[in-house]
Amino acid sequence: MSPNLSKEQQQQDEIDVLKGQVKKLQKMLLSTGQQVMQLQVELRKLHIDDIGVKAQELQGLTDVGSPNPSSNSDKTHPAIVTRPSEYVTESDLNDMVVELQGQFNILDEKSIKRSINCRSTKDLKPLPNADGEYSPTFPKTIDDLQSISRESLFNEWNFYEMVADQLEDLLTQSEEENKKLLQQMYESFSSFIGVDSSIHPWLGK
């Protein structure tokens, strides 16, 4: 009984860590949102200041014999951007916030579904990848996971961009080494989706 309790405690600890990461992301997103709002305020001020400088420059051109104030305004506003295309617009900032919110939602969904999968004895919840997409071949049950084929395991690794040198190694290693590598890949994928591979070992070939 104690080994099972130990495993359950380990899984609970992993969930607590994930929850902590989600809270950190929430704080980071809130901080980023506040910074974006501040940037929007400063952007509006910059536009207003620039309009005032342009008006002074135009008046300097129309007032014959009067000194051109643009030289003074350059000193007052040395960093003003004069081309509209160089402005960071509110739309750009809003797009950044939307993108950050989307990434946060994906991480939050992954955390929730991992916690569900780690307690499941049958059905599995599919996790989104970094783009928010779902694998069409994601194992639907624990049994499907345990019997996953090599090809499907490769596909899942590629889909979730867990990839890598391991896949290239399969072309050069011996069959015995490949089996060990495949076992490691299965364990990594199981852990990624929230399943304990020591309780649900790979039965595939």
mmCIF file of C-alpha atoms in Angstrom:
data_model
loop_
_atom_site.group_PDB
_atom_site.id
_atom_site.type_symbol
_atom_site.label_atom_id
_atom_site.label_comp_id
_atom_site.label_asym_id
_atom_site.label_seq_id
_atom_site.Cartn_x
_atom_site.Cartn_y
_atom_site.Cartn_z
ATOM 1 C CA MET A 1 0.000 0.000 0.000
ATOM 2 C CA SER A 2 2.786 2.373 0.898
ATOM 3 C CA PRO A 3 4.321 2.358 -2.630
ATOM 4 C CA ASN A 4 0.937 3.367 -4.081
ATOM 5 C CA LEU A 5 0.534 6.098 -1.506
ATOM 6 C CA SER A 6 4.026 7.265 -2.323
ATOM 7 C CA LYS A 7 3.167 7.430 -6.031
ATOM 8 C CA GLU A 8 -0.055 9.301 -5.302
ATOM 9 C CA GLN A 9 1.842 11.753 -3.121
ATOM 10 C CA GLN A 10 4.419 12.217 -5.859
ATOM 11 C CA GLN A 11 1.674 12.949 -8.387
ATOM 12 C CA GLN A 12 0.046 15.385 -5.971
ATOM 13 C CA ASP A 13 3.386 17.128 -5.508
ATOM 14 C CA GLU A 14 3.718 17.434 -9.290
ATOM 15 C CA ILE A 15 0.219 18.933 -9.482
ATOM 16 C CA ASP A 16 1.090 21.414 -6.735
ATOM 17 C CA VAL A 17 4.182 22.442 -8.701
ATOM 18 C CA LEU A 18 2.060 22.951 -11.830
ATOM 19 C CA LYS A 19 -0.435 25.028 -9.859
ATOM 20 C CA GLY A 20 2.427 27.156 -8.596
ATOM 21 C CA GLN A 21 3.611 27.689 -12.168
ATOM 22 C CA VAL A 22 0.092 28.717 -13.228
ATOM 23 C CA LYS A 23 -0.060 31.277 -10.408
ATOM 24 C CA LYS A 24 3.291 32.694 -11.484
ATOM 25 C CA LEU A 25 2.008 32.968 -15.063
ATOM 26 C CA GLN A 26 -1.127 34.731 -13.833
ATOM 27 C CA LYS A 27 0.994 37.290 -11.980
ATOM 28 C CA MET A 28 3.243 37.712 -15.009
ATOM 29 C CA LEU A 29 0.242 38.261 -17.286
ATOM 30 C CA LEU A 30 -1.246 40.799 -14.870
ATOM 31 C CA SER A 31 2.068 42.635 -14.688
ATOM 32 C CA THR A 32 2.375 42.582 -18.484
ATOM 33 C CA GLY A 33 -1.155 43.937 -18.829
ATOM 34 C CA GLN A 34 -0.340 46.808 -16.495
ATOM 35 C CA GLN A 35 2.820 47.567 -18.453
ATOM 36 C CA VAL A 36 0.851 47.556 -21.704
ATOM 37 C CA MET A 37 -1.666 50.011 -20.243
ATOM 38 C CA GLN A 38 1.202 52.282 -19.190
ATOM 39 C CA LEU A 39 2.680 52.037 -22.681
ATOM 40 C CA GLN A 40 -0.690 52.989 -24.160
ATOM 41 C CA VAL A 41 -0.815 56.103 -21.959
ATOM 42 C CA GLU A 42 2.738 57.068 -22.903
ATOM 43 C CA LEU A 43 1.968 56.399 -26.556
ATOM 44 C CA ARG A 44 -0.969 58.807 -26.460
ATOM 45 C CA LYS A 45 1.224 61.455 -24.822
ATOM 46 C CA LEU A 46 3.881 60.911 -27.471
ATOM 47 C CA HIS A 47 1.363 61.432 -30.264
ATOM 48 C CA ILE A 48 0.052 64.604 -28.625
ATOM 49 C CA ASP A 49 3.569 65.984 -28.053
ATOM 50 C CA ASP A 50 4.543 65.200 -31.617
ATOM 51 C CA ILE A 51 1.472 66.971 -32.979
ATOM 52 C CA GLY A 52 2.422 70.044 -30.932
ATOM 53 C CA VAL A 53 5.983 70.020 -32.274
ATOM 54 C CA LYS A 54 4.759 69.669 -35.862
ATOM 55 C CA ALA A 55 2.399 72.598 -35.366
ATOM 56 C CA GLN A 56 5.276 74.728 -34.085
ATOM 57 C CA GLU A 57 7.435 73.728 -37.033
ATOM 58 C CA LEU A 58 4.683 74.661 -39.494
ATOM 59 C CA GLN A 59 4.177 77.998 -37.785
ATOM 60 C CA GLY A 60 7.905 78.634 -37.976
ATOM 61 C CA LEU A 61 7.739 78.132 -41.734
ATOM 62 C CA THR A 62 4.803 80.494 -42.187
ATOM 63 C CA ASP A 63 6.075 83.293 -39.922
ATOM 64 C CA VAL A 64 8.504 85.125 -42.185
ATOM 65 C CA GLY A 65 11.587 86.250 -40.342
ATOM 66 C CA SER A 66 10.678 84.407 -37.155
ATOM 67 C CA PRO A 67 13.117 81.814 -35.835
ATOM 68 C CA ASN A 68 12.284 78.219 -36.544
ATOM 69 C CA PRO A 69 11.462 76.551 -33.205
ATOM 70 C CA SER A 70 12.186 73.112 -34.545
ATOM 71 C CA SER A 71 15.796 73.316 -33.338
ATOM 72 C CA ASN A 72 14.612 73.842 -29.762
ATOM 73 C CA SER A 73 11.934 71.202 -30.030
ATOM 74 C CA ASP A 74 14.501 68.685 -31.216
ATOM 75 C CA LYS A 75 16.316 69.190 -27.929
ATOM 76 C CA THR A 76 13.089 68.923 -25.967
ATOM 77 C CA HIS A 77 11.884 65.841 -27.864
ATOM 78 C CA PRO A 78 15.033 64.070 -29.102
ATOM 79 C CA ALA A 79 13.405 60.650 -29.378
ATOM 80 C CA ILE A 80 10.201 61.606 -31.203
ATOM 81 C CA VAL A 81 9.474 59.416 -34.197
ATOM 82 C CA THR A 82 8.395 61.410 -37.223
ATOM 83 C CA ARG A 83 7.233 58.577 -39.484
ATOM 84 C CA PRO A 84 3.829 57.052 -38.640
ATOM 85 C CA SER A 85 5.062 53.619 -39.744
ATOM 86 C CA GLU A 86 7.598 53.651 -36.886
ATOM 87 C CA TYR A 87 5.003 54.103 -34.159
ATOM 88 C CA VAL A 88 4.097 51.193 -31.909
ATOM 89 C CA THR A 89 0.336 51.352 -32.203
ATOM 90 C CA GLU A 90 -2.312 50.432 -29.671
ATOM 91 C CA SER A 91 -3.327 47.662 -32.048
ATOM 92 C CA ASP A 92 0.177 46.174 -31.774
ATOM 93 C CA LEU A 93 -0.023 46.278 -27.993
ATOM 94 C CA ASN A 94 -3.481 44.727 -27.979
ATOM 95 C CA ASP A 95 -2.270 41.945 -30.275
ATOM 96 C CA MET A 96 0.564 41.247 -27.844
ATOM 97 C CA VAL A 97 -1.866 41.011 -24.926
ATOM 98 C CA VAL A 98 -4.140 38.664 -26.889
ATOM 99 C CA GLU A 99 -1.177 36.446 -27.784
ATOM 100 C CA LEU A 100 -0.001 36.321 -24.164
ATOM 101 C CA GLN A 101 -3.515 35.513 -22.995
ATOM 102 C CA GLY A 102 -3.732 32.727 -25.581
ATOM 103 C CA GLN A 103 -0.455 31.188 -24.399
ATOM 104 C CA PHE A 104 -1.595 31.443 -20.797
ATOM 105 C CA ASN A 105 -4.882 29.697 -21.641
ATOM 106 C CA ILE A 106 -2.970 26.853 -23.322
ATOM 107 C CA LEU A 107 -0.683 26.398 -20.299
ATOM 108 C CA ASP A 108 -3.656 26.518 -17.956
ATOM 109 C CA GLU A 109 -5.518 23.890 -20.005
ATOM 110 C CA LYS A 110 -2.462 21.624 -20.059
ATOM 111 C CA SER A 111 -2.131 21.868 -16.280
ATOM 112 C CA ILE A 112 -5.792 21.004 -15.702
ATOM 113 C CA LYS A 113 -5.805 18.068 -18.117
ATOM 114 C CA ARG A 114 -2.577 16.633 -16.717
ATOM 115 C CA SER A 115 -4.113 16.640 -13.246
ATOM 116 C CA ILE A 116 -7.183 14.826 -14.634
ATOM 117 C CA ASN A 117 -5.075 12.279 -16.520
ATOM 118 C CA CYS A 118 -2.894 11.485 -13.511
ATOM 119 C CA ARG A 119 -5.979 10.361 -11.581
ATOM 120 C CA SER A 120 -7.706 8.574 -14.445
ATOM 121 C CA THR A 121 -7.852 4.799 -14.693
ATOM 122 C CA LYS A 122 -9.409 4.774 -18.153
ATOM 123 C CA ASP A 123 -10.080 7.851 -20.295
ATOM 124 C CA LEU A 124 -7.427 10.438 -21.155
ATOM 125 C CA LYS A 125 -7.895 14.126 -21.898
ATOM 126 C CA PRO A 126 -5.973 15.361 -24.963
ATOM 127 C CA LEU A 127 -3.509 18.201 -24.422
ATOM 128 C CA PRO A 128 -3.079 21.077 -26.893
ATOM 129 C CA ASN A 129 0.311 21.787 -28.424
ATOM 130 C CA ALA A 130 2.003 25.208 -28.377
ATOM 131 C CA ASP A 131 -0.332 26.414 -31.155
ATOM 132 C CA GLY A 132 -3.471 25.292 -29.319
ATOM 133 C CA GLU A 133 -4.056 22.373 -31.707
ATOM 134 C CA TYR A 134 -4.941 18.786 -30.808
ATOM 135 C CA SER A 135 -3.319 15.636 -32.095
ATOM 136 C CA PRO A 136 -5.765 13.511 -34.135
ATOM 137 C CA THR A 137 -3.942 10.366 -32.948
ATOM 138 C CA PHE A 138 -3.770 11.230 -29.239
ATOM 139 C CA PRO A 139 -4.444 8.051 -27.182
ATOM 140 C CA LYS A 140 -8.018 8.184 -25.915
ATOM 141 C CA THR A 141 -7.561 5.750 -23.033
ATOM 142 C CA ILE A 142 -4.866 4.346 -20.751
ATOM 143 C CA ASP A 143 -5.031 1.106 -22.745
ATOM 144 C CA ASP A 144 -4.448 3.040 -25.979
ATOM 145 C CA LEU A 145 -1.440 4.722 -24.410
ATOM 146 C CA GLN A 146 0.082 1.477 -23.174
ATOM 147 C CA SER A 147 -0.303 -0.149 -26.580
ATOM 148 C CA ILE A 148 0.823 2.883 -28.598
ATOM 149 C CA SER A 149 2.910 1.887 -31.630
ATOM 150 C CA ARG A 150 6.359 3.203 -32.450
ATOM 151 C CA GLU A 151 4.985 5.213 -35.352
ATOM 152 C CA SER A 152 2.279 6.811 -33.212
ATOM 153 C CA LEU A 153 4.805 7.570 -30.490
ATOM 154 C CA PHE A 154 7.001 9.326 -33.067
ATOM 155 C CA ASN A 155 3.972 11.249 -34.328
ATOM 156 C CA GLU A 156 3.086 12.456 -30.835
ATOM 157 C CA TRP A 157 6.667 13.532 -30.181
ATOM 158 C CA ASN A 158 6.697 15.511 -33.415
ATOM 159 C CA PHE A 159 3.266 17.023 -32.812
ATOM 160 C CA TYR A 160 4.170 18.260 -29.344
ATOM 161 C CA GLU A 161 7.673 19.258 -30.480
ATOM 162 C CA MET A 162 9.313 17.061 -27.879
ATOM 163 C CA VAL A 163 11.569 16.059 -30.639
ATOM 164 C CA ALA A 164 14.766 15.386 -31.371
ATOM 165 C CA ASP A 165 18.068 14.019 -31.434
ATOM 166 C CA GLN A 166 16.485 10.816 -30.159
ATOM 167 C CA LEU A 167 14.558 10.314 -33.388
ATOM 168 C CA GLU A 168 17.722 10.659 -35.444
ATOM 169 C CA ASP A 169 19.518 8.228 -33.139
ATOM 170 C CA LEU A 170 17.004 5.534 -34.043
ATOM 171 C CA LEU A 171 18.501 5.420 -37.526
ATOM 172 C CA THR A 172 21.997 4.593 -36.298
ATOM 173 C CA GLN A 173 21.596 2.595 -33.087
ATOM 174 C CA SER A 174 21.243 -1.131 -32.556
ATOM 175 C CA GLU A 175 17.832 -2.704 -31.963
ATOM 176 C CA GLU A 176 18.595 -3.151 -28.281
ATOM 177 C CA GLU A 177 19.554 0.506 -27.914
ATOM 178 C CA ASN A 178 16.446 1.489 -29.849
ATOM 179 C CA LYS A 179 14.235 -0.402 -27.404
ATOM 180 C CA LYS A 180 15.750 1.504 -24.497
ATOM 181 C CA LEU A 181 15.314 4.773 -26.338
ATOM 182 C CA LEU A 182 11.702 3.999 -27.203
ATOM 183 C CA GLN A 183 11.050 3.158 -23.565
ATOM 184 C CA GLN A 184 12.479 6.541 -22.557
ATOM 185 C CA MET A 185 10.325 8.251 -25.172
ATOM 186 C CA TYR A 186 7.230 6.501 -23.843
ATOM 187 C CA GLU A 187 8.058 7.510 -20.277
ATOM 188 C CA SER A 188 8.649 11.125 -21.331
ATOM 189 C CA PHE A 189 5.398 11.289 -23.297
ATOM 190 C CA SER A 190 3.435 9.665 -20.456
ATOM 191 C CA SER A 191 4.857 12.168 -17.984
ATOM 192 C CA PHE A 192 4.084 15.018 -20.396
ATOM 193 C CA ILE A 193 0.371 14.106 -20.470
ATOM 194 C CA GLY A 194 0.205 13.367 -16.730
ATOM 195 C CA VAL A 195 0.377 9.557 -16.654
ATOM 196 C CA ASP A 196 2.723 7.576 -14.399
ATOM 197 C CA SER A 197 4.534 5.109 -16.670
ATOM 198 C CA SER A 198 5.614 2.981 -13.698
ATOM 199 C CA ILE A 199 1.938 2.231 -13.016
ATOM 200 C CA HIS A 200 0.957 2.085 -16.695
ATOM 201 C CA PRO A 201 4.022 0.690 -18.515
ATOM 202 C CA TRP A 202 4.442 0.525 -22.263
ATOM 203 C CA LEU A 203 3.210 -2.713 -23.817
ATOM 204 C CA GLY A 204 3.862 -1.650 -27.406
ATOM 205 C CA LYS A 205 6.464 -3.069 -29.750
#
